[in-house]
mmCIF file of C-alpha atoms and ligand atoms in Angstrom:
data_model
loop_
_atom_site.group_PDB
_atom_site.id
_atom_site.type_symbol
_atom_site.label_atom_id
_atom_site.label_comp_id
_atom_site.label_asym_id
_atom_site.label_seq_id
_atom_site.Cartn_x
_atom_site.Cartn_y
_atom_site.Cartn_z
ATOM 1 C CA MET F 217 -17.030 -1.143 -11.540
ATOM 2 C CA SER F 218 -16.621 0.005 -8.248
ATOM 3 C CA THR F 219 -12.855 0.245 -7.593
ATOM 4 C CA LEU F 220 -11.178 1.011 -3.621
ATOM 5 C CA VAL F 221 -7.246 1.985 -3.000
ATOM 6 C CA ILE F 222 -6.344 1.077 0.087
ATOM 7 C CA TYR F 223 -3.002 2.003 1.553
ATOM 8 C CA PHE F 224 -0.560 2.585 4.634
ATOM 9 C CA SER F 225 1.711 5.672 4.605
ATOM 10 C CA PHE F 226 4.708 6.535 6.829
ATOM 11 C CA ASN F 227 5.982 9.617 5.525
ATOM 12 C CA GLY F 228 3.454 10.500 3.144
ATOM 13 C CA ASN F 229 4.766 9.196 -0.642
ATOM 14 C CA THR F 230 2.337 6.248 -0.584
ATOM 15 C CA LYS F 231 -0.709 8.664 -0.009
ATOM 16 C CA TYR F 232 0.745 10.742 -2.794
ATOM 17 C CA LEU F 233 0.368 8.011 -4.875
ATOM 18 C CA ALA F 234 -2.973 6.936 -3.688
ATOM 19 C CA ASP F 235 -4.428 10.295 -3.733
ATOM 20 C CA THR F 236 -3.474 10.468 -7.242
ATOM 21 C CA ILE F 237 -4.748 7.433 -8.168
ATOM 22 C CA ALA F 238 -7.994 7.846 -6.347
ATOM 23 C CA ASP F 239 -8.571 11.191 -8.459
ATOM 24 C CA THR F 240 -7.811 10.142 -11.409
ATOM 25 C CA ILE F 241 -10.407 7.193 -11.441
ATOM 26 C CA SER F 242 -12.794 8.352 -8.906
ATOM 27 C CA ALA F 243 -12.153 5.670 -6.938
ATOM 28 C CA ASP F 244 -12.839 5.164 -3.071
ATOM 29 C CA SER F 245 -9.950 5.416 -1.015
ATOM 30 C CA ILE F 246 -8.940 4.530 2.641
ATOM 31 C CA GLU F 247 -5.713 5.130 4.471
ATOM 32 C CA LEU F 248 -4.836 2.272 6.738
ATOM 33 C CA LYS F 249 -4.337 4.071 10.103
ATOM 34 C CA THR F 250 -2.868 2.176 13.783
ATOM 35 C CA SER F 251 -2.885 2.536 16.917
ATOM 36 C CA LYS F 252 0.886 1.380 17.390
ATOM 37 C CA GLN F 253 2.779 4.531 16.855
ATOM 38 C CA TYR F 254 6.358 3.858 14.870
ATOM 39 C CA PRO F 255 9.182 6.290 16.012
ATOM 40 C CA THR F 256 9.071 8.799 13.341
ATOM 41 C CA GLU F 257 12.552 9.815 13.047
ATOM 42 C CA GLY F 258 16.335 9.134 12.364
ATOM 43 C CA LEU F 259 17.745 5.693 12.777
ATOM 44 C CA LYS F 260 14.923 4.054 15.374
ATOM 45 C CA LYS F 261 11.998 4.126 12.917
ATOM 46 C CA PHE F 262 14.294 2.086 10.373
ATOM 47 C CA LEU F 263 14.731 -0.405 13.847
ATOM 48 C CA TRP F 264 11.192 -0.400 15.084
ATOM 49 C CA GLY F 265 9.505 -0.545 11.631
ATOM 50 C CA GLY F 266 12.033 -3.536 10.358
ATOM 51 C CA LYS F 267 11.550 -5.263 13.173
ATOM 52 C CA SER F 268 7.981 -4.919 13.355
ATOM 53 C CA VAL F 269 8.057 -6.594 9.477
ATOM 54 C CA LEU F 270 10.822 -9.462 10.506
ATOM 55 C CA PHE F 271 8.624 -10.561 13.535
ATOM 56 C CA GLY F 272 5.237 -10.408 11.421
ATOM 57 C CA GLU F 273 3.260 -8.233 13.071
ATOM 58 C CA GLU F 274 -0.015 -7.213 12.702
ATOM 59 C CA PRO F 275 -0.915 -4.051 14.658
ATOM 60 C CA ALA F 276 -4.515 -3.342 15.549
ATOM 61 C CA LEU F 277 -6.432 -0.952 12.966
ATOM 62 C CA LEU F 278 -8.396 1.979 14.045
ATOM 63 C CA ASN F 279 -10.089 2.321 10.873
ATOM 64 C CA ALA F 280 -13.677 1.318 10.671
ATOM 65 C CA PRO F 281 -14.819 -1.714 9.840
ATOM 66 C CA MET F 282 -15.160 -2.002 5.521
ATOM 67 C CA ASP F 283 -17.230 -3.654 3.088
ATOM 68 C CA VAL F 284 -14.923 -4.788 0.575
ATOM 69 C CA ASN F 285 -16.895 -6.881 -0.838
ATOM 70 C CA LYS F 286 -18.730 -4.349 -2.598
ATOM 71 C CA TYR F 287 -15.695 -3.318 -4.789
ATOM 72 C CA GLU F 288 -14.814 -5.468 -8.031
ATOM 73 C CA THR F 289 -11.408 -3.646 -8.340
ATOM 74 C CA ILE F 290 -9.042 -3.097 -5.246
ATOM 75 C CA ILE F 291 -5.707 -1.251 -5.475
ATOM 76 C CA ILE F 292 -3.193 -1.760 -2.539
ATOM 77 C CA GLY F 293 -0.530 0.270 -1.647
ATOM 78 C CA THR F 294 2.360 0.105 0.705
ATOM 79 C CA PRO F 295 5.858 1.814 1.424
ATOM 80 C CA VAL F 296 8.310 -0.929 0.771
ATOM 81 C CA TRP F 297 9.470 -2.047 4.365
ATOM 82 C CA ALA F 298 12.939 -4.078 4.832
ATOM 83 C CA GLY F 299 11.778 -5.259 1.209
ATOM 84 C CA SER F 300 8.051 -6.301 2.109
ATOM 85 C CA PHE F 301 4.989 -4.559 2.486
ATOM 86 C CA ALA F 302 4.571 -2.738 5.674
ATOM 87 C CA PRO F 303 2.374 -4.088 9.138
ATOM 88 C CA PRO F 304 -0.579 -2.363 8.881
ATOM 89 C CA VAL F 305 -1.453 -3.719 5.227
ATOM 90 C CA LYS F 306 -0.214 -7.651 6.649
ATOM 91 C CA SER F 307 -3.206 -6.608 9.622
ATOM 92 C CA PHE F 308 -5.313 -5.748 6.199
ATOM 93 C CA LEU F 309 -4.814 -8.530 4.465
ATOM 94 C CA SER F 310 -5.258 -10.721 7.328
ATOM 95 C CA GLN F 311 -8.762 -9.278 8.416
ATOM 96 C CA TYR F 312 -10.291 -8.826 5.148
ATOM 97 C CA ASN F 313 -9.910 -12.443 2.986
ATOM 98 C CA LEU F 314 -9.580 -10.862 -0.355
ATOM 99 C CA HIS F 315 -10.517 -13.441 -3.314
ATOM 100 C CA GLY F 316 -12.018 -13.082 -6.822
ATOM 101 C CA LYS F 317 -11.016 -9.777 -6.933
ATOM 102 C CA ARG F 318 -9.163 -7.631 -9.540
ATOM 103 C CA ILE F 319 -5.887 -6.520 -7.318
ATOM 104 C CA ALA F 320 -3.573 -3.681 -8.597
ATOM 105 C CA LEU F 321 -0.406 -3.517 -6.562
ATOM 106 C CA PHE F 322 1.740 0.035 -5.840
ATOM 107 C CA ALA F 323 4.772 0.801 -3.643
ATOM 108 C CA SER F 324 7.001 3.432 -2.764
ATOM 109 C CA HIS F 325 10.628 2.866 -1.994
ATOM 110 C CA GLY F 326 14.198 4.301 -1.395
ATOM 111 C CA GLY F 327 15.529 2.542 -4.098
ATOM 112 C CA GLY F 328 15.171 -1.300 -4.185
ATOM 113 C CA GLY F 329 13.045 -3.931 -2.869
ATOM 114 C CA ALA F 330 9.683 -3.531 -4.787
ATOM 115 C CA GLU F 331 9.459 -6.793 -6.436
ATOM 116 C CA LYS F 332 10.397 -8.532 -3.492
ATOM 117 C CA CYS F 333 7.579 -6.728 -1.893
ATOM 118 C CA PHE F 334 4.878 -7.409 -4.785
ATOM 119 C CA ALA F 335 5.804 -11.124 -4.749
ATOM 120 C CA LYS F 336 5.138 -11.069 -1.076
ATOM 121 C CA LEU F 337 1.747 -9.265 -1.747
ATOM 122 C CA LYS F 338 0.746 -11.649 -4.113
ATOM 123 C CA LYS F 339 1.691 -14.670 -2.091
ATOM 124 C CA ALA F 340 0.071 -13.186 0.723
ATOM 125 C CA ILE F 341 -3.351 -13.203 -1.086
ATOM 126 C CA PRO F 342 -2.934 -15.551 -4.183
ATOM 127 C CA ASP F 343 -6.904 -16.109 -4.972
ATOM 128 C CA ASN F 344 -7.071 -12.852 -7.089
ATOM 129 C CA GLU F 345 -6.688 -11.607 -10.627
ATOM 130 C CA PHE F 346 -3.643 -9.244 -10.607
ATOM 131 C CA ILE F 347 -3.884 -6.632 -13.380
ATOM 132 C CA GLY F 348 -0.905 -4.564 -12.059
ATOM 133 C CA GLU F 349 1.779 -3.290 -10.255
ATOM 134 C CA ILE F 350 3.760 -0.061 -10.209
ATOM 135 C CA ALA F 351 6.728 1.219 -7.717
ATOM 136 C CA PHE F 352 7.892 4.693 -7.360
ATOM 137 C CA VAL F 353 11.589 5.891 -5.574
ATOM 138 C CA ASP F 354 10.265 8.567 -2.884
ATOM 139 C CA PRO F 355 7.556 9.938 -5.408
ATOM 140 C CA LYS F 356 6.660 12.793 -3.025
ATOM 141 C CA LYS F 357 10.056 14.785 -3.600
ATOM 142 C CA ASN F 358 9.760 14.974 -7.049
ATOM 143 C CA PRO F 359 6.029 15.222 -7.776
ATOM 144 C CA LYS F 360 5.937 16.778 -11.360
ATOM 145 C CA ASP F 361 8.366 13.884 -12.525
ATOM 146 C CA ASN F 362 5.955 11.149 -11.045
ATOM 147 C CA SER F 363 2.371 12.801 -11.378
ATOM 148 C CA ALA F 364 1.750 11.772 -15.270
ATOM 149 C CA LYS F 365 3.356 8.430 -14.939
ATOM 150 C CA VAL F 366 0.956 7.120 -12.174
ATOM 151 C CA ILE F 367 -1.823 9.003 -13.766
ATOM 152 C CA ALA F 368 -1.165 6.793 -16.857
ATOM 153 C CA TRP F 369 -0.888 3.854 -15.040
ATOM 154 C CA ALA F 370 -4.203 4.209 -13.135
ATOM 155 C CA LYS F 371 -5.963 4.891 -16.512
ATOM 156 C CA SER F 372 -4.309 1.481 -18.059
ATOM 157 C CA LEU F 373 -6.045 -0.519 -14.960
ATOM 158 C CA SER F 374 -9.667 0.239 -16.399
ATOM 159 C CA ASN F 375 -8.792 -0.867 -19.774
HETATM 160 C C1 FMN C 158 10.941 0.567 8.571
HETATM 161 C C2 FMN C 158 11.330 0.923 7.148
HETATM 162 C C3 FMN C 158 11.742 0.200 6.081
HETATM 163 C C4 FMN C 158 12.552 0.730 4.815
HETATM 164 N N1 FMN C 158 12.747 -0.275 4.169
HETATM 165 C C5 FMN C 158 13.378 -0.265 2.812
HETATM 166 C C6 FMN C 158 13.559 -0.767 1.898
HETATM 167 O O1 FMN C 158 14.109 -2.021 2.333
HETATM 168 N N2 FMN C 158 13.984 -0.779 0.744
HETATM 169 C C7 FMN C 158 13.455 0.502 0.483
HETATM 170 O O2 FMN C 158 14.041 0.528 -0.776
HETATM 171 N N3 FMN C 158 13.272 1.323 1.093
HETATM 172 C C8 FMN C 158 12.974 1.323 2.499
HETATM 173 N N4 FMN C 158 12.562 2.012 3.573
HETATM 174 C C9 FMN C 158 12.205 3.705 2.730
HETATM 175 C C10 FMN C 158 10.718 3.784 2.204
HETATM 176 O O3 FMN C 158 10.105 2.413 1.998
HETATM 177 C C11 FMN C 158 10.745 5.222 1.729
HETATM 178 O O4 FMN C 158 11.255 5.848 1.866
HETATM 179 C C12 FMN C 158 9.241 5.265 1.328
HETATM 180 O O5 FMN C 158 9.098 6.108 0.063
HETATM 181 C C13 FMN C 158 8.234 5.549 2.135
HETATM 182 O O6 FMN C 158 6.744 5.708 1.683
HETATM 183 P P1 FMN C 158 5.957 6.793 2.232
HETATM 184 O O7 FMN C 158 6.262 7.960 2.895
HETATM 185 O O8 FMN C 158 4.532 6.586 2.477
HETATM 186 O O9 FMN C 158 5.845 5.996 4.298
HETATM 187 C C14 FMN C 158 12.042 2.047 4.635
HETATM 188 C C15 FMN C 158 11.389 2.817 5.234
HETATM 189 C C16 FMN C 158 11.010 2.465 6.902
HETATM 190 C C17 FMN C 158 10.671 3.599 7.743
#
């Protein structure tokens, strides 16, 4: 069964989860990259990123074209931005019409909004089977506590 982990990460937390999941189940993994540069420091990053979500932006992806058809399972990861998923994930979902897939969702957040984020993701790609979802609070800060949890979750997806 072929599985793709696809994710965006701004500060490395979602990437930490994605790397752990892909290693655990030997999945292919692709990090979404954009030409749009968000400010990386201080309040500016929240203002620009939040505005980008609210305006429904779909920043251009720098990734090479992907063959999503070859994957039965797609595991999508995002940081929670303004109670939603990050704009590069929106770009991916618009560009690749996912249907008939097994989909799992994971997110990293600062303390709230993951449920809303998952609900919006599911609404964006309705014609799929959702097999799991999990959220972590800034997991990179605490890898010891989080790695067992994310590994167990990744393994549960193939059951
Ligand atoms: C633009 C922006 C908006 C954010 N909005 C939220 C939010 O609504 N709720 C929340 O809990 N965390 C929010 N955060 C914090 C991130 O979700 C959190 O730090 C996450 O772990 C970052 O993942 P990353 O390191 O993969 O980028 C926001 C961060 C940014 C930059």
